[in-house]
Each structure stands twice: as C-alpha cells, then as structure tokens.
XYZ file of N, CA and C in Angstrom:
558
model
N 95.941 99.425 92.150
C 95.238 100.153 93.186
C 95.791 101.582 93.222
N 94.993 102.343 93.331
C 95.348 104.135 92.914
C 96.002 104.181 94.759
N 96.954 104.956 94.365
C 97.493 105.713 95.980
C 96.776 105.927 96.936
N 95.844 106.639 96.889
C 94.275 107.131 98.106
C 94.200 105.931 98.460
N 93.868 104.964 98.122
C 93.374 103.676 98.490
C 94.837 102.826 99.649
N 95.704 102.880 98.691
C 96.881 102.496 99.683
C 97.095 102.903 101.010
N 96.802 104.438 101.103
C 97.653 105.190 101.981
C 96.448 105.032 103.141
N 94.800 104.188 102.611
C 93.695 104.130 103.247
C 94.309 102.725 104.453
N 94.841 102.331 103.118
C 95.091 100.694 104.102
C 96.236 100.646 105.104
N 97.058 101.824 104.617
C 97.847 102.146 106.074
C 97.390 102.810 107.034
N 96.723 103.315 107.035
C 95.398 104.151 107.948
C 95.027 103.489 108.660
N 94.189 102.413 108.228
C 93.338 101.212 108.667
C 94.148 100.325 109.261
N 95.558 100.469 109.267
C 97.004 99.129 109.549
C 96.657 98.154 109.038
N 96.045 98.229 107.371
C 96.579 96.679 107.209
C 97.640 96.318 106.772
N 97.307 95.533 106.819
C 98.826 94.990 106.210
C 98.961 94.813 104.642
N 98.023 94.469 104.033
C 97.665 94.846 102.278
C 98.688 95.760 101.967
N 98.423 96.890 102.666
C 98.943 98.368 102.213
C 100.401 97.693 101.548
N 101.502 96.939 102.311
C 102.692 96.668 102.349
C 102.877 95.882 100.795
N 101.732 95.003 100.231
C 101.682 94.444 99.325
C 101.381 95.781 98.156
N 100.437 96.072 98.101
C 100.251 96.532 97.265
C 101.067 97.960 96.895
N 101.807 98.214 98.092
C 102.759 99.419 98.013
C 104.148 98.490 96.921
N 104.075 96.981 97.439
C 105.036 96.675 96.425
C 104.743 95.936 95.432
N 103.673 96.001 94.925
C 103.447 95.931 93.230
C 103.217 96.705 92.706
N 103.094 98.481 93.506
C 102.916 99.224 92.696
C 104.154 100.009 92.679
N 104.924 100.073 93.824
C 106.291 101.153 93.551
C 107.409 100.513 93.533
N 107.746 98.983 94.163
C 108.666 97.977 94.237
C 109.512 97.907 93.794
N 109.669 98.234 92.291
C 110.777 97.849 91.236
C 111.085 98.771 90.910
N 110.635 100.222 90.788
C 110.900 101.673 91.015
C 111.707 102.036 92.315
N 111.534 101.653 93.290
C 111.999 102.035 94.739
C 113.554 100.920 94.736
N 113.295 99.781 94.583
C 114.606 99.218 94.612
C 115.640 99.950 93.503
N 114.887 99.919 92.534
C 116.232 100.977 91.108
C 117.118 101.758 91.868
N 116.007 103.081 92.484
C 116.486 104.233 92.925
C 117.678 103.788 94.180
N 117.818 102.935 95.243
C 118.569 102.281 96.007
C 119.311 101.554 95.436
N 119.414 100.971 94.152
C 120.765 100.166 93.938
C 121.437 101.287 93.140
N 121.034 102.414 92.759
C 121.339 103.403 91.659
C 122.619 104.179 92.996
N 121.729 104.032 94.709
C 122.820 104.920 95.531
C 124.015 103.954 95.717
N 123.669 102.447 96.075
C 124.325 101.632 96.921
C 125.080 100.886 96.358
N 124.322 100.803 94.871
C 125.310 99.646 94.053
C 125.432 98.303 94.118
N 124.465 97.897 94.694
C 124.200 96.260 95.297
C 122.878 96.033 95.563
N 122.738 95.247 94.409
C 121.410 94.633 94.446
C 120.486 94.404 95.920
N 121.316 93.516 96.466
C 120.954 92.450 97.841
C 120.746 93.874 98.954
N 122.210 94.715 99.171
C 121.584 96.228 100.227
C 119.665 96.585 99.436
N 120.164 96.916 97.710
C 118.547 97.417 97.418
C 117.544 97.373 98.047
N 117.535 95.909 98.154
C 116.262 94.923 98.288
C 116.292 95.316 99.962
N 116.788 95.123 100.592
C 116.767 96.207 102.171
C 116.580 96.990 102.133
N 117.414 97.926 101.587
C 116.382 99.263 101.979
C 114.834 99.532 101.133
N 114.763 98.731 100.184
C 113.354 98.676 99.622
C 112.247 98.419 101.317
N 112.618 96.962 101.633
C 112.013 96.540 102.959
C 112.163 97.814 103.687
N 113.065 98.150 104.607
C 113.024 99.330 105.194
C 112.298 100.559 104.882
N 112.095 100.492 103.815
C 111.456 101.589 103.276
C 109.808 101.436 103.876
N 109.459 100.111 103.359
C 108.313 99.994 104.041
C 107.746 99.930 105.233
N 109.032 99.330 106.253
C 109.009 99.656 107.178
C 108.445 100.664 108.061
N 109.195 101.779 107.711
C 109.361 103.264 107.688
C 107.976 103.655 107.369
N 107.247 103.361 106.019
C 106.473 103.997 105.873
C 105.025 103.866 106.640
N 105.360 102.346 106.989
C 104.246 101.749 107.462
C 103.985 102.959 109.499
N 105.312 102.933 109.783
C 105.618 104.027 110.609
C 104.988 105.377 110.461
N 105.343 105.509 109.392
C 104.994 107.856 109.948
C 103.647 107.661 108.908
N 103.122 106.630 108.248
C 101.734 107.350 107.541
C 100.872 107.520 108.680
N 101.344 106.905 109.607
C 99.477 107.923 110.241
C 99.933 108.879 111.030
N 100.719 109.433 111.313
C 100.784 110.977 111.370
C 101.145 111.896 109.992
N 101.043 110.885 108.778
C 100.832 112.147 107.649
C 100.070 111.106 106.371
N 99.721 111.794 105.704
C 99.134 111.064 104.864
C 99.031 111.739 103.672
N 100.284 110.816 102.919
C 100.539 111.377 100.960
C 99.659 111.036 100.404
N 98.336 111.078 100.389
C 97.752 110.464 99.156
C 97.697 110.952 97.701
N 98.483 112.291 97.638
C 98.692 112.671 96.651
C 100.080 112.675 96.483
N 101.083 112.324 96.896
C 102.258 112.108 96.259
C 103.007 110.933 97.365
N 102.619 109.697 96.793
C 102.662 108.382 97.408
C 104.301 108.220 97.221
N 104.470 107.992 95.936
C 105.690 107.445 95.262
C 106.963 108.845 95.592
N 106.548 110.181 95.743
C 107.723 111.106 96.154
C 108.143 110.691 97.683
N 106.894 110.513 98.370
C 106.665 110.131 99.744
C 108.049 109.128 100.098
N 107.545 107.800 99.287
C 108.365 106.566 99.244
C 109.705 106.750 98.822
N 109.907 107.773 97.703
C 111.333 107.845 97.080
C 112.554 108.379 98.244
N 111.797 109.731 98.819
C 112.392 110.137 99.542
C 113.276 109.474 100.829
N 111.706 108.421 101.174
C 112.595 107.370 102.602
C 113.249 106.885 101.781
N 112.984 105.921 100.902
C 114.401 105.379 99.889
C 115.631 105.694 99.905
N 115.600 106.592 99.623
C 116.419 107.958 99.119
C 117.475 108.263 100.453
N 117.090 108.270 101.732
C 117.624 108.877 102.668
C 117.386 107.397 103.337
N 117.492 106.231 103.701
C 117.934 105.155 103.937
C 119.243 104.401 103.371
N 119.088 104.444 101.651
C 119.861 104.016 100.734
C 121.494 104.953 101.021
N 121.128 106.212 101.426
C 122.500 107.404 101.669
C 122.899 107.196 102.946
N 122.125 106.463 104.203
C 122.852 106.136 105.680
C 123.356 104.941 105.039
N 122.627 103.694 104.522
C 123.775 102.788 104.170
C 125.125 102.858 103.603
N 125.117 103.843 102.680
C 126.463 104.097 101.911
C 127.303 104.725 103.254
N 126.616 105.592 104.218
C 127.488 105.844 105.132
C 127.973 104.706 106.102
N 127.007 104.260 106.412
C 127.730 103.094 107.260
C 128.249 102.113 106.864
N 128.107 101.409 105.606
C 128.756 100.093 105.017
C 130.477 101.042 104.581
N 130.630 102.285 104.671
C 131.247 102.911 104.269
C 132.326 102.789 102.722
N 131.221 102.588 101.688
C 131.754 102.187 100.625
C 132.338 103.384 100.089
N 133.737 103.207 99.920
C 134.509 104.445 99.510
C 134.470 105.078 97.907
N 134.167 104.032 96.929
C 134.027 104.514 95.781
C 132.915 105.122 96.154
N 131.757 104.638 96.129
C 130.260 105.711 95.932
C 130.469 106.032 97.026
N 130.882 106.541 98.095
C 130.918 107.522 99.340
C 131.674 108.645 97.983
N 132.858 108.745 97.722
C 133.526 109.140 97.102
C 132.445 110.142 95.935
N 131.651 109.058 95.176
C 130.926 109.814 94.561
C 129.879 110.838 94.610
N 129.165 110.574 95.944
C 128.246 110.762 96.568
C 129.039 112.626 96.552
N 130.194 112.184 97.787
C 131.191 113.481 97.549
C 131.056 114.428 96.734
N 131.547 114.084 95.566
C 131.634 114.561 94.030
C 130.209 115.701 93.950
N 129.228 115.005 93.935
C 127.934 115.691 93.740
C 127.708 116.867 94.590
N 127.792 116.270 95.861
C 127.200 117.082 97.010
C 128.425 118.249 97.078
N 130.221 118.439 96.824
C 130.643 119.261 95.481
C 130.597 119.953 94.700
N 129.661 119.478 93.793
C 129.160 120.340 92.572
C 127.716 121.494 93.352
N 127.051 121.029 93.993
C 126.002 121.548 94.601
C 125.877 122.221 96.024
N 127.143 122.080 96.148
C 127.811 123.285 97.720
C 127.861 124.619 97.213
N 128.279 124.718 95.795
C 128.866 125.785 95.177
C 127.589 126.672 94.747
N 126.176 126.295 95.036
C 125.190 126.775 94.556
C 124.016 127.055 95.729
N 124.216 125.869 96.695
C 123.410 126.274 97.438
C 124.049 126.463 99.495
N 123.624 127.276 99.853
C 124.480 128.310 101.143
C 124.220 127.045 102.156
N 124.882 126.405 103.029
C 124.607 125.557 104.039
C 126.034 126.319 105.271
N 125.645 127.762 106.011
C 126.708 127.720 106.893
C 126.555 126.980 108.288
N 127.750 126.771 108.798
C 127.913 125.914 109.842
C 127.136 126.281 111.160
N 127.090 127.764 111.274
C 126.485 127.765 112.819
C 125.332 128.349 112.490
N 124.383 127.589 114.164
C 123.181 127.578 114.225
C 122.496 128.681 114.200
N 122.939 129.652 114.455
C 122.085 131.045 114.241
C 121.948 131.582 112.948
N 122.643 130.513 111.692
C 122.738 131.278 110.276
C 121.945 130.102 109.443
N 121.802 129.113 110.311
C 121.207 127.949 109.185
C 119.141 128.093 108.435
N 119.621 127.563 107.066
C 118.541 127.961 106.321
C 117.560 127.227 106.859
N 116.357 127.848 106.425
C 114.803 126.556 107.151
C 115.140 126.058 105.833
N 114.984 124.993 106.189
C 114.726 123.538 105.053
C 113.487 123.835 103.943
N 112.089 124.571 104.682
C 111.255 124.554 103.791
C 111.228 125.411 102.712
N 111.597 126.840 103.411
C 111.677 127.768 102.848
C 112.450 127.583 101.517
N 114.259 126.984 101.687
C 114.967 126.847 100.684
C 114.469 126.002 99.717
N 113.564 124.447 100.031
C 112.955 123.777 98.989
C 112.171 124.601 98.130
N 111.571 124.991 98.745
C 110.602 125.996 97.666
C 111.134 126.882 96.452
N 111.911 127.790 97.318
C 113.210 128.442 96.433
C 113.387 127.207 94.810
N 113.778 126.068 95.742
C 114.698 125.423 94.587
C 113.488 124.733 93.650
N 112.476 124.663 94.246
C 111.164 123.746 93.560
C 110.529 124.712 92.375
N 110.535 125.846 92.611
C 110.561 127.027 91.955
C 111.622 127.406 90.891
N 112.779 127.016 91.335
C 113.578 127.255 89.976
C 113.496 126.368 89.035
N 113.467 124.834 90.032
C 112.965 124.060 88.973
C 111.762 123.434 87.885
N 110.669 124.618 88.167
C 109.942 124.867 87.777
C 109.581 125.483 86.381
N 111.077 125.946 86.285
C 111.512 127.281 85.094
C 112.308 126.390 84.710
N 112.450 125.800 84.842
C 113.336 125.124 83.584
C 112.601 124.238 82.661
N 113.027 124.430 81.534
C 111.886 123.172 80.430
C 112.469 121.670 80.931
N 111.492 121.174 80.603
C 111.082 119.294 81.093
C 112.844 118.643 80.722
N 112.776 118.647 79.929
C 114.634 117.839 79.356
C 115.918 118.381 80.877
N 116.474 120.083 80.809
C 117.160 120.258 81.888
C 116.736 119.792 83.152
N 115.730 119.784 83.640
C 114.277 119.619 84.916
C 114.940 117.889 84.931
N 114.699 117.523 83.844
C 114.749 115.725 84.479
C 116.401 115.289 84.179
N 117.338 115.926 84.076
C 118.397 115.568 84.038
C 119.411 116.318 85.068
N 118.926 117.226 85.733
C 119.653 117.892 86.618
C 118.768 117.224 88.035
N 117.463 116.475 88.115
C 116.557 115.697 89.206
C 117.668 114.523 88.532
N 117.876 113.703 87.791
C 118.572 112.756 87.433
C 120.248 112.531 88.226
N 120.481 113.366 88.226
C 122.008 113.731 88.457
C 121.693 114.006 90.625
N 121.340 115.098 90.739
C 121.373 115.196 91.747
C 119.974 115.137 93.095
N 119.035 113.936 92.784
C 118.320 113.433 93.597
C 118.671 111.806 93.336
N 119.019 111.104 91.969
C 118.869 110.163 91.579
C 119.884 109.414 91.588
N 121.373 110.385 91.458
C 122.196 110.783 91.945
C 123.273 109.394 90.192
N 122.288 109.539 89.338
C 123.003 108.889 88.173
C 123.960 109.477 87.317
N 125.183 108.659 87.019
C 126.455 109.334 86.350
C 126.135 109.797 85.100
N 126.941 110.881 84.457
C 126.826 111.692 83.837
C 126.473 110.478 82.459
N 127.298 109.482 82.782
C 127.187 108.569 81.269
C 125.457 107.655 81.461
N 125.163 107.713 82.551
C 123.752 106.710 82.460
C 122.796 108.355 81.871
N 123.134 109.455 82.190
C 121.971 110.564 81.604
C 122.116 110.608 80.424
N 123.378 110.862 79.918
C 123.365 111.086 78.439
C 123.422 109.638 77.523
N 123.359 108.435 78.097
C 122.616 107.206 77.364
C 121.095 107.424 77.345
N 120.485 107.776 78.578
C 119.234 108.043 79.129
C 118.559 108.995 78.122
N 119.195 110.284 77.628
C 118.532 111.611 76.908
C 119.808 111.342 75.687
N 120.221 110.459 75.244
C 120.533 110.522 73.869
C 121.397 111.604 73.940
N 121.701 112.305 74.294
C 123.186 113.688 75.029
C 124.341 112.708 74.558
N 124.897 113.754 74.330
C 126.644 113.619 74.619
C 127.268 113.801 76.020
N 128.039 113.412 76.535
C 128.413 113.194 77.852
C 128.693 115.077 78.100
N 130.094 114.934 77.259
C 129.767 117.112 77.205
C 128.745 117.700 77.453
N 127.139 117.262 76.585
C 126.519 118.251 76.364
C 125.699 117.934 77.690
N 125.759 117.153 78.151
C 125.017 116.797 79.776
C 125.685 117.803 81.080
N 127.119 117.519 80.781
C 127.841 118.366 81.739
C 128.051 119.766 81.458
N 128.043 119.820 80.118
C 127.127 121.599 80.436
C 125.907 121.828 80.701
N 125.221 121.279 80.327
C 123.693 121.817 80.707
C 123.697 121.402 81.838
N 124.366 120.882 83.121
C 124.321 120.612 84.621
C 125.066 121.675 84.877
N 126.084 122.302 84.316
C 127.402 123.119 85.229
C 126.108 124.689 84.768
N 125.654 125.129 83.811
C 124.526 125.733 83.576
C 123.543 125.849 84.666
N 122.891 124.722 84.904
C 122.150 125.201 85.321
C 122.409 125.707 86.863
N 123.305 124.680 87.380
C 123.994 125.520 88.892
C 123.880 126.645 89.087
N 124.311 127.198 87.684
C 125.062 128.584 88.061
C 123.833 129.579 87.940
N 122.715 128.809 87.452
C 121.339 129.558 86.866
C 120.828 129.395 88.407
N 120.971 128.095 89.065
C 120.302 128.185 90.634
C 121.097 129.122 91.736
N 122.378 129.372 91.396
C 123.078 130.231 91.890
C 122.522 131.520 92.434
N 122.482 132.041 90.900
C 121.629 133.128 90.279
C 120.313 133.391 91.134
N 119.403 132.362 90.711
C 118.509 132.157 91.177
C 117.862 132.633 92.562
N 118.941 131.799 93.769
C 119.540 131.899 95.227
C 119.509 132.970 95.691
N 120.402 133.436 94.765
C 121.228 134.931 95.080
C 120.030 136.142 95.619
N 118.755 135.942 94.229
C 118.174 136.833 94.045
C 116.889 136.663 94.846
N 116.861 135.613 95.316
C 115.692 135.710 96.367
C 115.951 135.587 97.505
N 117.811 135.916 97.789
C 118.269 136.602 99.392
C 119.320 135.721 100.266
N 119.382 134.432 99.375
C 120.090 133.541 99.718
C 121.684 134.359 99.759
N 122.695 133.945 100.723
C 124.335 134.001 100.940
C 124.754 133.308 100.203
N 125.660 133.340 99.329
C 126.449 131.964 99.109
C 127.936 132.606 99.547
C-alpha cells in the first residue's frame, strides 16, 4: 500500500493504518531502534510506541510524502529517551561520543536569547548535505542520524575504517565551513 493511502487510514482512524504501517516500515523502524538501544525486546517497543505516537499527531499533520522520514524520526527520538532513561552507560557513552564529534561543528549556546531556530539551522544543514555526492551524504546520515559505528559503515561501503573516519572528520569541518558562512557562531 503506497504512503497517501496509509496516512488516509490514519485520517479516517482506522486502525488498518497501524497494520499496514507495519508491513510496510516495521522491520526498517525496529533496525533503526535496536541500532540506538541495542536490544532487540526495547526495539520492538519503541517500534509499538512509535505507532502509537504516530497514530497521535497524524491528524494534525499529514506526511504523505515522507511517511517513513516521518516514522524514523519518532523512532529515532523515542529509541534516544530510552537510552536516557534505562540509562545504559555504554551506548549513553556512545551516544556522547557523537553528539562530541558534532558540537564542534554545529553552534548550540546555552542562553535563551542566543538559541538557533531549529528550522532555519535544518535547512542550513539539509543544504550542505545536499552538496555532498551520494557515498559521503549516506555515511555521514549513517554515522550521525543512524548513529552506526564507524566499523558497521565501512563493512556497509566496503571503506576502510580510516578511510570512513576521514571522510566523517572532513566533512565536519566542510559543515563547519559551511555554518560559518551562512552566519552561524561556532
């Protein structure tokens, strides 16, 4: 069933929608959650939750053109409160690591009269990543939305573990750049 149609049946509240949201994104959406959490059994929760959730805010918005970013995202930001609250210290730890590497590139200051609009800066960054050819583009989205270790990318793109972690420490410094020049602080 194509997305339009799904996002119809959450419209309509059926309940279908919930099925067919999980034969079509299901095994995609759990990956991305055991990829944060590391445990199968959390996955499979926040997969549910996910639907939950979605079954929630689609009728005050409606992805029918980007169903599965829609879904990744609650995923995505469910799967990262669990790691906070089950407070698993290795992947908290890692989680760390990343968000780390990506302080150094993009400006987040503390008080409220200096903080960035959210939309504005996505764009910025949706835009840089725009300029980059398809290979850097899905391994730097790999690393820091997907949030996979340097050794699952370069199994993933046939890379050398090196040649992954330069072309990530690269491109930072290219979004840096990037930042800089369309007014961003760092």
């Amino acid at each position: 069933m194509d997305d339009n149609r799904i996002v119809e049946l959450y419209l309509l509240r059926d309940e279908t929608a919930i099925k067919q949201t999980t034969e079509k994104y299901g095994s995609r959406l759990r990956s991305l959650a055991c990829g944060i959490v590391n445990d199968q059994q959390t996955a499979e929760e926040c997969e549910n939750d996910t639907y939950m959730e979605a079954w929630n805010t689609i009728p005050p918005h409606e992805p029918r053109s980007y169903l599965y970013a829609f879904l990744a995202r609650i995923t995505r930001h469910i799967s990262l409160n669990c790691c906070r609250d089950r407070n698993r210290l290795k992947r908290s730890a890692f989680i760390c690591e990343l968000s780390a590497e990506l302080e150094q590139c993009i400006p987040a200051p503390d008080d409220v009269e200096c903080r960035i609009d959210d939309i504005a800066l996505s764009d910025v960054i949706n835009r840089f990543l725009s300029k980059l050819d398809k290979e850097k583009r899905n391994i730097f989205i790999r690393r820091y939305w997907y949030l996979d270790s340097i050794a699952a990318i370069s199994e993933r793109f046939a890379l050398s573990e090196s040649k992954v972690k330069t072309m990530l420490f690269r491109c930072r410094n290219q979004l840096r750049e990037h930042l800089e020049k369309e007014g961003y602080i760092l």
